[in-house]
mmCIF file of C-alpha atoms in Angstrom:
data_model
loop_
_atom_site.group_PDB
_atom_site.id
_atom_site.type_symbol
_atom_site.label_atom_id
_atom_site.label_comp_id
_atom_site.label_asym_id
_atom_site.label_seq_id
_atom_site.Cartn_x
_atom_site.Cartn_y
_atom_site.Cartn_z
ATOM 1 C CA MET I 1 -67.191 84.503 55.159
ATOM 2 C CA ILE I 2 -69.953 81.969 54.576
ATOM 3 C CA VAL I 3 -72.473 82.774 51.823
ATOM 4 C CA GLY I 4 -75.595 80.650 51.595
ATOM 5 C CA ILE I 5 -77.732 80.718 48.460
ATOM 6 C CA ILE I 6 -81.268 79.359 48.474
ATOM 7 C CA GLY I 7 -82.219 78.254 44.985
ATOM 8 C CA GLY I 8 -80.145 76.488 42.354
ATOM 9 C CA SER I 9 -81.472 78.039 39.178
ATOM 10 C CA ILE I 10 -79.596 80.451 36.970
ATOM 11 C CA SER I 11 -79.571 83.544 39.211
ATOM 12 C CA GLY I 12 -78.372 81.452 42.149
ATOM 13 C CA LEU I 13 -75.527 79.868 40.177
ATOM 14 C CA TYR I 14 -74.518 83.177 38.607
ATOM 15 C CA ALA I 15 -74.232 84.656 42.108
ATOM 16 C CA ALA I 16 -72.390 81.652 43.540
ATOM 17 C CA ILE I 17 -69.853 81.576 40.699
ATOM 18 C CA SER I 18 -69.264 85.331 40.697
ATOM 19 C CA ILE I 19 -68.764 85.455 44.475
ATOM 20 C CA LYS I 20 -66.440 82.451 44.501
ATOM 21 C CA ILE I 21 -64.298 83.798 41.654
ATOM 22 C CA THR I 22 -63.955 87.179 43.394
ATOM 23 C CA HIS I 23 -63.498 85.683 46.855
ATOM 24 C CA PRO I 24 -62.006 82.192 46.497
ATOM 25 C CA ASP I 25 -61.510 82.002 50.273
ATOM 26 C CA TYR I 26 -65.257 82.374 50.945
ATOM 27 C CA ARG I 27 -67.309 79.296 51.648
ATOM 28 C CA VAL I 28 -70.257 79.374 49.214
ATOM 29 C CA TYR I 29 -73.064 76.846 49.157
ATOM 30 C CA VAL I 30 -76.317 76.403 47.245
ATOM 31 C CA ILE I 31 -79.433 74.696 48.613
ATOM 32 C CA GLU I 32 -81.818 73.349 45.956
ATOM 33 C CA LYS I 33 -85.054 71.493 46.632
ATOM 34 C CA ASN I 34 -84.982 69.661 43.290
ATOM 35 C CA ASP I 35 -82.837 66.696 42.322
ATOM 36 C CA ARG I 36 -80.680 68.794 39.973
ATOM 37 C CA LEU I 37 -79.582 72.340 39.343
ATOM 38 C CA LEU I 38 -80.914 74.621 36.583
ATOM 39 C CA LYS I 39 -83.930 72.401 35.972
ATOM 40 C CA LYS I 40 -86.005 75.209 34.449
ATOM 41 C CA ILE I 41 -83.159 76.517 32.281
ATOM 42 C CA TYR I 42 -82.797 73.260 30.370
ATOM 43 C CA ALA I 43 -86.138 74.039 28.707
ATOM 44 C CA THR I 44 -85.642 77.735 28.016
ATOM 45 C CA GLY I 45 -85.430 79.306 24.560
ATOM 46 C CA ASN I 46 -86.913 76.221 22.893
ATOM 47 C CA GLY I 47 -83.908 74.295 24.116
ATOM 48 C CA HIS I 48 -81.426 76.896 22.841
ATOM 49 C CA CYS I 49 -81.249 79.141 25.944
ATOM 50 C CA ASN I 50 -81.892 82.789 25.062
ATOM 51 C CA LEU I 51 -79.519 84.267 27.668
ATOM 52 C CA LEU I 52 -79.705 87.991 26.902
ATOM 53 C CA ASN I 53 -81.175 90.642 24.673
ATOM 54 C CA ALA I 54 -78.754 92.851 22.765
ATOM 55 C CA ASN I 55 -81.040 95.867 23.161
ATOM 56 C CA LEU I 56 -81.980 95.963 26.826
ATOM 57 C CA LYS I 57 -84.474 98.769 27.421
ATOM 58 C CA PRO I 58 -86.176 99.764 30.683
ATOM 59 C CA GLU I 59 -89.591 99.928 29.026
ATOM 60 C CA ARG I 60 -89.433 96.204 28.299
ATOM 61 C CA TYR I 61 -89.624 95.556 32.057
ATOM 62 C CA SER I 62 -92.079 96.215 34.814
ATOM 63 C CA HIS I 63 -90.994 99.243 36.914
ATOM 64 C CA PRO I 64 -88.885 100.747 34.094
ATOM 65 C CA ASP I 65 -87.733 103.739 36.166
ATOM 66 C CA TRP I 66 -86.512 101.432 38.937
ATOM 67 C CA ILE I 67 -84.609 99.035 36.699
ATOM 68 C CA ALA I 68 -83.000 101.715 34.512
ATOM 69 C CA LYS I 69 -80.107 102.265 36.915
ATOM 70 C CA TYR I 70 -79.242 98.561 36.832
ATOM 71 C CA LEU I 71 -79.312 98.455 33.035
ATOM 72 C CA ASN I 72 -76.989 101.475 32.990
ATOM 73 C CA ARG I 73 -74.625 99.843 35.481
ATOM 74 C CA TYR I 74 -74.590 96.534 33.625
ATOM 75 C CA PRO I 75 -74.951 97.270 29.903
ATOM 76 C CA TYR I 76 -75.073 94.525 27.326
ATOM 77 C CA LYS I 77 -71.332 94.556 26.575
ATOM 78 C CA ARG I 78 -70.482 94.179 30.258
ATOM 79 C CA LEU I 79 -72.811 91.202 30.578
ATOM 80 C CA CYS I 80 -71.251 89.563 27.512
ATOM 81 C CA ALA I 81 -67.790 90.217 28.932
ATOM 82 C CA PHE I 82 -68.732 88.507 32.188
ATOM 83 C CA LEU I 83 -70.058 85.448 30.372
ATOM 84 C CA GLY I 84 -66.984 85.396 28.146
ATOM 85 C CA GLY I 85 -64.787 85.534 31.234
ATOM 86 C CA LEU I 86 -66.536 82.404 32.497
ATOM 87 C CA GLY I 87 -65.714 80.688 29.207
ATOM 88 C CA ILE I 88 -69.211 81.098 27.746
ATOM 89 C CA PRO I 89 -69.008 82.714 24.283
ATOM 90 C CA VAL I 90 -72.286 84.050 22.933
ATOM 91 C CA PHE I 91 -73.736 85.072 19.584
ATOM 92 C CA ALA I 92 -76.744 87.112 18.523
ATOM 93 C CA LYS I 93 -79.591 86.252 16.191
ATOM 94 C CA GLY I 94 -81.022 89.697 15.722
ATOM 95 C CA GLU I 95 -81.485 90.975 19.274
ATOM 96 C CA LEU I 96 -81.696 87.490 20.799
ATOM 97 C CA VAL I 97 -78.433 86.329 22.372
ATOM 98 C CA TYR I 98 -77.557 82.652 22.832
ATOM 99 C CA PRO I 99 -74.574 80.611 24.006
ATOM 100 C CA LEU I 100 -72.357 79.788 21.042
ATOM 101 C CA ALA I 101 -73.249 76.095 21.443
ATOM 102 C CA TYR I 102 -76.893 77.123 20.831
ATOM 103 C CA SER I 103 -77.881 74.512 23.385
ATOM 104 C CA ALA I 104 -79.497 74.951 26.802
ATOM 105 C CA ASN I 105 -78.308 71.465 27.707
ATOM 106 C CA SER I 106 -74.666 72.285 26.957
ATOM 107 C CA PHE I 107 -74.902 75.651 28.721
ATOM 108 C CA CYS I 108 -76.357 74.076 31.872
ATOM 109 C CA ARG I 109 -73.799 71.278 31.922
ATOM 110 C CA TYR I 110 -70.964 73.767 31.597
ATOM 111 C CA LEU I 111 -72.283 75.999 34.384
ATOM 112 C CA ILE I 112 -72.694 72.999 36.704
ATOM 113 C CA GLU I 113 -69.181 71.759 35.954
ATOM 114 C CA LEU I 114 -67.819 75.243 36.646
ATOM 115 C CA THR I 115 -69.733 75.309 39.936
ATOM 116 C CA ASN I 116 -68.130 72.031 40.977
ATOM 117 C CA LYS I 117 -64.651 73.067 39.825
ATOM 118 C CA LEU I 118 -64.789 76.233 41.927
ATOM 119 C CA GLY I 119 -65.587 74.239 45.045
ATOM 120 C CA ILE I 120 -69.094 75.594 45.533
ATOM 121 C CA GLU I 121 -71.038 73.240 47.782
ATOM 122 C CA VAL I 122 -74.343 72.019 46.362
ATOM 123 C CA TYR I 123 -77.075 70.413 48.448
ATOM 124 C CA LEU I 124 -79.859 68.881 46.374
ATOM 125 C CA ASN I 125 -83.250 67.530 47.490
ATOM 126 C CA GLU I 126 -83.345 69.829 50.516
ATOM 127 C CA ARG I 127 -86.238 72.092 51.405
ATOM 128 C CA VAL I 128 -85.684 75.221 53.458
ATOM 129 C CA MET I 129 -87.945 75.277 56.499
ATOM 130 C CA GLY I 130 -86.738 78.479 58.141
ATOM 131 C CA TYR I 131 -83.841 80.871 58.608
ATOM 132 C CA GLY I 132 -82.530 83.501 60.985
ATOM 133 C CA HIS I 133 -79.758 84.251 63.483
ATOM 134 C CA GLY I 134 -77.171 83.027 61.013
ATOM 135 C CA LEU I 135 -78.745 79.618 60.450
ATOM 136 C CA VAL I 136 -80.681 78.102 57.536
ATOM 137 C CA ARG I 137 -82.850 75.214 58.637
ATOM 138 C CA THR I 138 -83.730 72.587 56.020
ATOM 139 C CA ASP I 139 -85.649 69.320 56.249
ATOM 140 C CA LYS I 140 -82.254 67.603 56.656
ATOM 141 C CA GLU I 141 -79.991 69.833 58.758
ATOM 142 C CA GLN I 142 -78.910 73.337 59.731
ATOM 143 C CA ARG I 143 -76.251 75.409 57.961
ATOM 144 C CA ARG I 144 -74.530 78.598 59.055
ATOM 145 C CA TYR I 145 -74.348 81.749 56.987
ATOM 146 C CA ASP I 146 -72.942 85.252 57.242
ATOM 147 C CA LYS I 147 -74.757 86.377 54.097
ATOM 148 C CA LEU I 148 -77.905 84.771 52.703
ATOM 149 C CA ILE I 149 -79.186 85.143 49.141
ATOM 150 C CA PHE I 150 -82.680 84.147 48.064
ATOM 151 C CA ALA I 151 -82.756 83.021 44.425
ATOM 152 C CA ILE I 152 -86.005 81.093 44.661
ATOM 153 C CA GLY I 153 -87.689 82.158 41.409
ATOM 154 C CA GLY I 154 -91.429 82.651 41.204
ATOM 155 C CA LYS I 155 -94.332 80.255 40.748
ATOM 156 C CA SER I 156 -94.150 79.516 37.015
ATOM 157 C CA GLN I 157 -93.741 75.926 35.801
ATOM 158 C CA SER I 158 -93.810 74.173 39.162
ATOM 159 C CA ASN I 159 -92.948 70.901 37.429
ATOM 160 C CA LEU I 160 -89.525 72.436 36.764
ATOM 161 C CA GLY I 161 -89.070 73.674 40.302
ATOM 162 C CA SER I 162 -90.701 77.104 40.631
ATOM 163 C CA ASP I 163 -93.603 76.570 43.000
ATOM 164 C CA GLY I 164 -93.583 79.717 45.151
ATOM 165 C CA SER I 165 -93.386 77.617 48.313
ATOM 166 C CA LEU I 166 -91.051 79.958 50.218
ATOM 167 C CA PHE I 167 -93.068 83.150 49.838
ATOM 168 C CA PRO I 168 -95.228 82.348 52.904
ATOM 169 C CA LEU I 169 -92.027 82.039 54.951
ATOM 170 C CA LEU I 170 -90.848 85.426 53.698
ATOM 171 C CA SER I 171 -94.247 86.903 54.541
ATOM 172 C CA GLU I 172 -93.798 85.590 58.087
ATOM 173 C CA HIS I 173 -90.553 87.553 58.219
ATOM 174 C CA GLY I 174 -92.574 90.683 57.461
ATOM 175 C CA TYR I 175 -91.876 91.105 53.757
ATOM 176 C CA HIS I 176 -94.475 92.607 51.473
ATOM 177 C CA VAL I 177 -95.096 90.088 48.704
ATOM 178 C CA VAL I 178 -96.821 91.534 45.648
ATOM 179 C CA PRO I 179 -99.488 88.954 44.652
ATOM 180 C CA LEU I 180 -98.139 86.359 42.240
ATOM 181 C CA ARG I 181 -99.747 86.067 38.807
ATOM 182 C CA PRO I 182 -98.735 84.165 35.664
ATOM 183 C CA GLY I 183 -96.916 86.226 33.028
ATOM 184 C CA LEU I 184 -95.773 85.542 29.468
ATOM 185 C CA VAL I 185 -98.664 83.149 29.155
ATOM 186 C CA PRO I 186 -101.486 82.356 26.675
ATOM 187 C CA ILE I 187 -104.761 84.225 27.141
ATOM 188 C CA LYS I 188 -108.194 82.634 27.307
ATOM 189 C CA THR I 189 -110.972 84.395 25.403
ATOM 190 C CA LYS I 190 -114.733 84.388 25.785
ATOM 191 C CA GLN I 191 -115.056 83.720 22.070
ATOM 192 C CA LYS I 192 -114.787 80.045 21.111
ATOM 193 C CA THR I 193 -111.731 79.425 18.960
ATOM 194 C CA LYS I 194 -111.574 75.620 18.879
ATOM 195 C CA GLY I 195 -111.853 75.562 15.087
ATOM 196 C CA LEU I 196 -108.821 77.834 14.851
ATOM 197 C CA LYS I 197 -106.504 75.669 16.932
ATOM 198 C CA GLY I 198 -103.029 75.684 15.402
ATOM 199 C CA VAL I 199 -103.637 78.568 12.974
ATOM 200 C CA ARG I 200 -100.849 81.180 12.930
ATOM 201 C CA HIS I 201 -100.948 84.650 11.415
ATOM 202 C CA GLU I 202 -98.888 87.814 11.705
ATOM 203 C CA GLY I 203 -100.697 90.897 12.892
ATOM 204 C CA LEU I 204 -100.711 94.080 14.940
ATOM 205 C CA VAL I 205 -102.286 93.261 18.296
ATOM 206 C CA ARG I 206 -103.786 95.925 20.529
ATOM 207 C CA ALA I 207 -105.067 95.537 24.085
ATOM 208 C CA TYR I 208 -107.762 97.831 25.469
ATOM 209 C CA GLY I 209 -108.666 98.418 29.111
ATOM 210 C CA GLN I 210 -112.045 98.588 30.761
ATOM 211 C CA GLU I 211 -112.305 102.316 30.019
ATOM 212 C CA GLY I 212 -111.767 101.603 26.333
ATOM 213 C CA GLY I 213 -108.304 103.127 26.072
ATOM 214 C CA MET I 214 -105.457 101.229 24.470
ATOM 215 C CA VAL I 215 -102.985 99.925 27.052
ATOM 216 C CA TYR I 216 -100.456 98.200 24.770
ATOM 217 C CA GLU I 217 -99.770 97.244 21.180
ATOM 218 C CA GLU I 218 -97.211 95.038 19.488
ATOM 219 C CA ALA I 219 -96.776 93.386 16.112
ATOM 220 C CA GLY I 220 -95.999 89.692 15.844
ATOM 221 C CA GLU I 221 -97.319 86.228 15.179
ATOM 222 C CA VAL I 222 -100.559 85.142 16.836
ATOM 223 C CA LEU I 223 -101.111 81.453 17.488
ATOM 224 C CA PHE I 224 -104.698 80.357 18.031
ATOM 225 C CA LYS I 225 -105.488 77.785 20.688
ATOM 226 C CA GLU I 226 -108.767 75.975 21.189
ATOM 227 C CA ASP I 227 -109.806 78.419 23.913
ATOM 228 C CA GLY I 228 -107.780 81.522 23.223
ATOM 229 C CA LEU I 229 -104.615 83.154 21.917
ATOM 230 C CA SER I 230 -100.889 82.493 22.183
ATOM 231 C CA GLY I 231 -97.589 83.520 20.567
ATOM 232 C CA ILE I 232 -94.831 85.864 21.754
ATOM 233 C CA VAL I 233 -96.870 89.016 21.105
ATOM 234 C CA ILE I 234 -99.711 87.583 23.224
ATOM 235 C CA PHE I 235 -97.239 86.577 25.955
ATOM 236 C CA ASN I 236 -95.974 90.145 26.187
ATOM 237 C CA ILE I 237 -99.519 91.491 26.265
ATOM 238 C CA SER I 238 -100.475 89.017 28.989
ATOM 239 C CA SER I 239 -97.774 90.390 31.283
ATOM 240 C CA ARG I 240 -99.026 93.950 30.778
ATOM 241 C CA LEU I 241 -102.566 92.891 31.611
ATOM 242 C CA ALA I 242 -101.433 90.930 34.670
ATOM 243 C CA ARG I 243 -99.587 93.970 35.992
ATOM 244 C CA LEU I 244 -102.692 96.118 35.519
ATOM 245 C CA GLY I 245 -104.998 93.700 37.308
ATOM 246 C CA GLY I 246 -108.695 93.550 36.571
ATOM 247 C CA SER I 247 -110.481 91.429 33.997
ATOM 248 C CA SER I 248 -112.255 93.743 31.541
ATOM 249 C CA PHE I 249 -109.865 93.724 28.618
ATOM 250 C CA ARG I 250 -110.399 93.457 24.889
ATOM 251 C CA ILE I 251 -107.837 92.346 22.343
ATOM 252 C CA ALA I 252 -108.066 93.513 18.723
ATOM 253 C CA ILE I 253 -105.992 92.026 15.904
ATOM 254 C CA ASP I 254 -105.222 93.766 12.626
ATOM 255 C CA PHE I 255 -104.044 90.960 10.342
ATOM 256 C CA PHE I 256 -102.988 93.419 7.615
ATOM 257 C CA PRO I 257 -101.516 96.457 9.415
ATOM 258 C CA ASP I 258 -99.545 97.546 6.342
ATOM 259 C CA CYS I 259 -102.591 97.458 4.122
ATOM 260 C CA GLY I 260 -105.457 99.962 4.275
ATOM 261 C CA LEU I 261 -109.079 98.836 4.197
ATOM 262 C CA SER I 262 -109.723 99.991 0.641
ATOM 263 C CA GLU I 263 -106.542 98.307 -0.571
ATOM 264 C CA LEU I 264 -107.499 95.093 1.199
ATOM 265 C CA GLU I 265 -110.977 95.244 -0.340
ATOM 266 C CA GLY I 266 -109.384 95.629 -3.760
ATOM 267 C CA ILE I 267 -107.261 92.549 -3.207
ATOM 268 C CA ALA I 268 -110.228 90.592 -1.930
ATOM 269 C CA SER I 269 -112.511 91.673 -4.778
ATOM 270 C CA ARG I 270 -110.160 90.156 -7.332
ATOM 271 C CA SER I 271 -110.689 86.803 -5.608
ATOM 272 C CA ALA I 272 -114.379 87.296 -4.904
ATOM 273 C CA VAL I 273 -115.740 84.638 -7.273
ATOM 274 C CA ASN I 274 -117.538 82.061 -5.165
ATOM 275 C CA GLY I 275 -116.032 83.584 -2.026
ATOM 276 C CA ALA I 276 -112.489 82.554 -2.983
ATOM 277 C CA TYR I 277 -111.037 85.367 -0.849
ATOM 278 C CA LEU I 278 -111.512 82.978 2.067
ATOM 279 C CA TYR I 279 -108.536 81.116 0.635
ATOM 280 C CA THR I 280 -106.415 83.949 -0.695
ATOM 281 C CA LEU I 281 -106.353 86.386 2.234
ATOM 282 C CA VAL I 282 -105.916 84.133 5.255
ATOM 283 C CA GLU I 283 -105.730 80.471 6.153
ATOM 284 C CA TYR I 284 -109.091 78.852 5.436
ATOM 285 C CA PRO I 285 -110.183 78.128 9.071
ATOM 286 C CA LEU I 286 -109.569 81.772 9.972
ATOM 287 C CA GLY I 287 -111.523 82.933 6.928
ATOM 288 C CA ILE I 288 -114.465 80.725 7.910
ATOM 289 C CA TYR I 289 -114.317 81.981 11.504
ATOM 290 C CA VAL I 290 -114.360 85.623 10.383
ATOM 291 C CA ARG I 291 -117.175 85.051 7.888
ATOM 292 C CA ASN I 292 -119.272 83.392 10.598
ATOM 293 C CA GLN I 293 -119.047 86.554 12.695
ATOM 294 C CA LEU I 294 -120.796 88.589 9.983
ATOM 295 C CA LYS I 295 -124.521 89.223 9.769
ATOM 296 C CA ASN I 296 -124.226 88.829 6.012
ATOM 297 C CA PRO I 297 -121.692 86.060 5.199
ATOM 298 C CA ASN I 298 -121.308 87.479 1.663
ATOM 299 C CA ASP I 299 -120.367 90.973 2.873
ATOM 300 C CA LEU I 300 -116.864 91.402 1.443
ATOM 301 C CA THR I 301 -116.413 94.842 2.992
ATOM 302 C CA GLY I 302 -117.475 93.531 6.385
ATOM 303 C CA PHE I 303 -115.091 90.612 5.980
ATOM 304 C CA CYS I 304 -112.156 92.940 5.301
ATOM 305 C CA LYS I 305 -113.116 95.229 8.187
ATOM 306 C CA ALA I 306 -113.104 92.214 10.508
ATOM 307 C CA LEU I 307 -109.625 91.237 9.324
ATOM 308 C CA LYS I 308 -108.494 94.763 10.163
ATOM 309 C CA CYS I 309 -110.004 94.597 13.653
ATOM 310 C CA LEU I 310 -110.936 91.123 14.888
ATOM 311 C CA CYS I 311 -111.840 91.443 18.565
ATOM 312 C CA PHE I 312 -111.644 88.994 21.445
ATOM 313 C CA ASP I 313 -112.805 89.499 25.028
ATOM 314 C CA PHE I 314 -110.381 88.535 27.782
ATOM 315 C CA ASP I 315 -111.520 85.583 29.892
ATOM 316 C CA GLY I 316 -108.442 84.906 31.999
ATOM 317 C CA PHE I 317 -104.876 83.690 31.844
ATOM 318 C CA TYR I 318 -103.593 80.192 31.402
ATOM 319 C CA PRO I 319 -102.246 78.796 34.719
ATOM 320 C CA PHE I 320 -98.760 79.154 36.197
ATOM 321 C CA SER I 321 -97.823 75.807 34.676
ATOM 322 C CA SER I 322 -98.098 77.414 31.219
ATOM 323 C CA SER I 323 -96.356 80.689 32.088
ATOM 324 C CA GLN I 324 -92.744 81.618 31.458
ATOM 325 C CA VAL I 325 -92.369 84.167 34.234
ATOM 326 C CA THR I 326 -94.115 85.242 37.420
ATOM 327 C CA ILE I 327 -95.590 88.705 37.884
ATOM 328 C CA GLY I 328 -95.185 89.931 41.458
ATOM 329 C CA GLY I 329 -92.850 88.832 44.257
ATOM 330 C CA ILE I 330 -90.870 90.607 46.958
ATOM 331 C CA GLY I 331 -91.770 94.290 46.774
ATOM 332 C CA LEU I 332 -88.999 96.546 45.476
ATOM 333 C CA ASP I 333 -89.412 98.863 48.463
ATOM 334 C CA GLU I 334 -88.128 95.991 50.626
ATOM 335 C CA VAL I 335 -84.570 96.157 49.224
ATOM 336 C CA ASP I 336 -81.835 98.767 48.889
ATOM 337 C CA GLU I 337 -79.799 99.514 45.746
ATOM 338 C CA ASP I 338 -77.624 96.449 46.398
ATOM 339 C CA LEU I 339 -80.793 94.308 46.627
ATOM 340 C CA MET I 340 -80.162 93.749 50.322
ATOM 341 C CA SER I 341 -83.152 93.532 52.610
ATOM 342 C CA LYS I 342 -84.050 96.671 54.530
ATOM 343 C CA ARG I 343 -85.475 94.404 57.237
ATOM 344 C CA GLU I 344 -82.670 91.904 57.725
ATOM 345 C CA ALA I 345 -79.017 92.854 57.295
ATOM 346 C CA GLY I 346 -77.060 90.435 55.150
ATOM 347 C CA VAL I 347 -80.149 88.983 53.416
ATOM 348 C CA TYR I 348 -80.455 89.548 49.661
ATOM 349 C CA PHE I 349 -82.958 88.817 46.891
ATOM 350 C CA ILE I 350 -82.131 88.204 43.232
ATOM 351 C CA GLY I 351 -83.844 87.125 40.029
ATOM 352 C CA GLU I 352 -87.498 86.320 39.590
ATOM 353 C CA CYS I 353 -88.394 86.278 43.307
ATOM 354 C CA LEU I 354 -88.336 90.089 43.220
ATOM 355 C CA ASP I 355 -91.259 91.988 41.722
ATOM 356 C CA VAL I 356 -89.403 92.393 38.416
ATOM 357 C CA ASP I 357 -90.380 90.826 35.118
ATOM 358 C CA GLY I 358 -89.631 91.483 31.478
ATOM 359 C CA ASP I 359 -90.782 90.625 27.982
ATOM 360 C CA CYS I 360 -89.910 87.559 25.949
ATOM 361 C CA GLY I 361 -86.518 87.638 24.290
ATOM 362 C CA GLY I 362 -83.862 87.242 26.988
ATOM 363 C CA TYR I 363 -84.985 90.094 29.249
ATOM 364 C CA ASN I 364 -85.752 87.915 32.252
ATOM 365 C CA LEU I 365 -82.531 85.889 32.107
ATOM 366 C CA ALA I 366 -80.650 89.180 31.685
ATOM 367 C CA TRP I 367 -82.213 90.377 34.945
ATOM 368 C CA CYS I 368 -81.133 87.145 36.637
ATOM 369 C CA LEU I 369 -77.532 87.912 35.656
ATOM 370 C CA ILE I 370 -77.731 91.635 36.476
ATOM 371 C CA SER I 371 -79.230 91.038 39.925
ATOM 372 C CA ALA I 372 -76.683 88.289 40.686
ATOM 373 C CA LEU I 373 -73.793 90.592 39.760
ATOM 374 C CA THR I 374 -75.287 93.407 41.826
ATOM 375 C CA VAL I 375 -75.346 91.261 44.946
ATOM 376 C CA SER I 376 -72.031 89.504 44.345
ATOM 377 C CA GLU I 377 -70.258 92.857 43.996
ATOM 378 C CA ALA I 378 -71.959 94.174 47.138
ATOM 379 C CA ILE I 379 -70.854 91.152 49.146
#
């Protein structure tokens, strides 16, 4: 059996390693267009590599009903056991799960060394030009396959290898590709926030759709950028908005969700001399920004109301180069339960190239592992 894998990021290596361990007599090879494997993973988790989430829930993914069966088949303990069996111990910081070395660099080096030790063939700096009839054609040569796995990622962070360049080829083969959009990404706002650049504040963030109804809410830290909003809570909101499509969204931030308006006014009134509440309630640039939104800059009640519901109008997403994951990809109706193509027998899709995405916190790398195990067990 010859198994070809297109894409040398984490889902591709997980699949290659799992298949080779189970079937040591199989010939397994990986084709990667970059000059090294796992290029994107080196930068994940702020350099620490957040591999999993200890509390995997369907609702933290797109298509929760679809992915639920995979989360049931591969629960957290089973995923940890697989990694442990590879010689990768993990530990949890809250729900976030990391390799024990707490280093993306060390994790990547280990996985690459394991790949080499198992005899998996790796072909770097090769671009796939076409495939079919048991042959993968690259810009250098042709290679046979009995089974072919696409682990090509999405379009996020093209400088690290994900450029979406093979989706047109898959479209030519008849696959429905859900339009690609940046996810887990900062949001641009119509309001000018240059003076707030770098300010951080915890809050409850709500997103509202064009009909005015709330579409999502989450508490967390908001980071202001010169033209919009960032932070993990904003990243998660951005993915929800990208899945919905459209452009008429409003984001409202309650900077004191555990404090009622009257209580907040009481706190502010005790610091009201010469407008000192600008210093005591929030960081000074944010206080100035909020005060400047008021018709009466000395309106303490209005100031507190604004802190309980400071609104921003959506003006677009940051580009793919700033996103952590891609929304969209190969439609889920194109694959069976083993993630094999319904169009082409023996062709599989894993990881981010499918129309599956999750929140920040290890959900997307967990899907890379789950989908790789699904396919490796099917093969």
